[in-house]
Amino acid sequence: MFTHKNELLLTPIEYLKGVGPLKGDMLRKELSIYTFGDMLHFYPFRYMDRSSFIKIKNIPEESTFVQIIGRITYSELIGTGRSKRLVANFKDETGTIELVWFQGIYWLEKMIANGGDFLVYGKATRFNGYWNITHPELEKIEGNAMEQFPLYQPVYSSTEKLRSKSLSGKFYVKLVQQLFLLLSEKNVVEILPLPILSHFQLMPKYMAIKNIHFPENSQQLTQAIYRLKFEELFIHQIGICKLKLNHQFIKGYVFTTVGDLFHTFFKQFLPFELTEDQKKVLREIRNDTQTGKQMNRLLQGDVGSGKTIVAVLCMLIALDNGFQTCLMAPTEILAWQHFEGISQLLKELPIQVAYLSGKTKAKQKRLLLEQLLNGEIHILIGTHSLIEDSVIFQNLGLSIIDEQHRFGVEQRSKLWKKNTLPPHILVMTATPIPRTLAMTSYGDLDVSVIAHLPPGRKPITTIHRSEIHRAKVMDFIRHELDLGRQAYIVYPLIEESEKLDFENLQAGYEQVKQFFPSHLYHIAMVHGKQTSADRESNMNSFVKGNAHIMVATTVIEVGVNVPNASVMLIESAERFGLSQLHQLRGRVGRGADQSYCILLTSEQLTLNGKERMHTMITESSGFAIAEKDLELRGPGEIDGTRQSGAADLKIADIIKDVALMETTRNAAIQLLQQDENLFKSENENLKLFLLSRKDKEVWSRIS
Ligand code: ADP
Ligand code: MG
């Protein structure tokens, strides 16, 4: 097995002049720098810009980092023991500022003793009317040749421990300088192929590395950053794209015909005409299932865009070809709704639809499993109970997963193993996938999009109100109810404990009853603690229009469909994430009436909370909301990005650099199209680099 050999860069860090065993240990522990190469790839997080100096009288009021040139007119050692410190007066032609150091005093005193001009850098704070900098960086200016300073001095992130062990930022910079003395172009392997370098006009690797540490000027720095980000994202993307390519080697069942079931349903029972988007997606899926390869497709469509009917039509194609199919949903209620809705749609056809959840009784389950195995059941709908090992199909050909973001990649892959060949997989999500995630977490899937809602939907008016407006809000809801509409009132899951949630909901219910007396209004309550029978009957009374109000926890978040409901009141809306708020809002606006979403919050909101409310009021597109959500939450918290390796990026930012990611993805795809196994000599270094990395198995085919 090849490992990428570059003796110099593999040298343990303690052998660098000035490091030694003790400091080497610190660098390993604190910064994970083990080798020369690690130090080379530990980039500065900012630069001191030597071009911007300030006069003492111009230091802005709010405390800030400043760079001043002047002289030290007086210095004195004060205190003893831990509070021993060196205090100095630093003066330029406009004023005086006090400098204080607690560490490195011996060395500083020596430096100050000879006098002369100094450059000071640090955070200036006002203390008792005087400007003061604690622990400034101090540098001697020889003569008055300012040019001797590089315009940009690197600043590396450090730790308290390092600083206290005389491994100051300044000292670290010296070490990096030392490293560069040993280094030449030949030590830094150019792994990007020449055609890519020239096409994208990228700075050569060695030059980029040099400039990221010691930029010659701002233009060089910009180019160096661009080049290194490009490389990082390109390497990331080529891994994901290769994974996707490898996937195309996986055989899948061929659905040769579109048969009787599909045609009969389409002609006689389809409740509406399909939208262009729905037709397009259906064609894409149809194509996938004819290739002989396993389909692995993500169907993305905003809440209410009509994904279910697409799923049903795909199921019929599978049945027409003699296969069974299953549909898995993340919650019991959603799974049950699918079961009811789909059974209803298919009731005139000779198709057996069954339902399985964790709550299915043992006896019933035994029978169901038997019928599944002997092929009597054609469509199985349920919760994640479907992936249990005991669930064995006679001939599963297509698995559909609704609301993907609730299921992990692992759960998805369990469905693969339920037949000799892996069944086709269709994953449906209402959470629009931000561009970034489409290229990372979901980068190995093919994506279909339903971009437009079915005709006749009206935009929903979203309003933010706080607790003091509660009575007015209730008056408004009463007005809507009296017009014959219905309303949802949703409470957040506050605690992990079901009991507390229930109490919270119960309290809410009592409060709602005070506004809507029971002799005039019927209120249904739905929550996770009810038996499915109770929940179902309560839900049904709302669906059928018998109940005016549905009081619920987020169990209704996905899937429920009551076109007559025109108000969605979200209690403690600040406790919800953006995507969840958007999902909830999607429960209304399904009929012909003007609908409203009211976000009720407490008076005091965090900045983040305010921004979420504002986003909901101003944005209606699920896509924009998902982008904002990602921005507010940060990539670290997003499911799946970690596994995709995106969280390991050192210099690129998967959210801010999304455009560059797109560029590198296209470059990666193009390269793989021309030279999938990286046989060309121009791709040799890239291949060797990829093989030396962790993700070897992705590349096993090329070694
Ligand atoms: P989602 O994509 O959120 O799962 P659904 O499949 O539940 O959306 O569809 C939302 C509503 O839109 C349902 O009432 C469904 O019957 C209706 N619908 C779906 N497709 C169409 C269409 N082409 N024309 C009219 N109504 C449609
Ligand atoms: Mg749905």
XYZ file of C-alpha atoms in Angstrom, residues 35 82 133 142 177 182 188 198 203 210 262 496 518 584 604 627 650 686:
18
model
C 4.934 16.798 12.325
C 1.850 36.051 41.124
C -2.927 47.528 27.084
C 15.549 48.922 14.015
C 9.649 30.964 9.832
C 14.087 24.171 5.568
C 5.189 20.467 -1.078
C -4.590 26.533 -15.227
C -1.819 29.728 -7.338
C 3.891 30.304 1.786
C -51.053 1.927 -12.624
C -37.642 15.533 27.260
C -67.488 24.104 25.607
C -46.357 23.785 11.125
C -38.303 38.949 25.820
C -30.927 28.378 4.176
C -9.845 23.595 7.891
C -4.128 13.389 -6.763
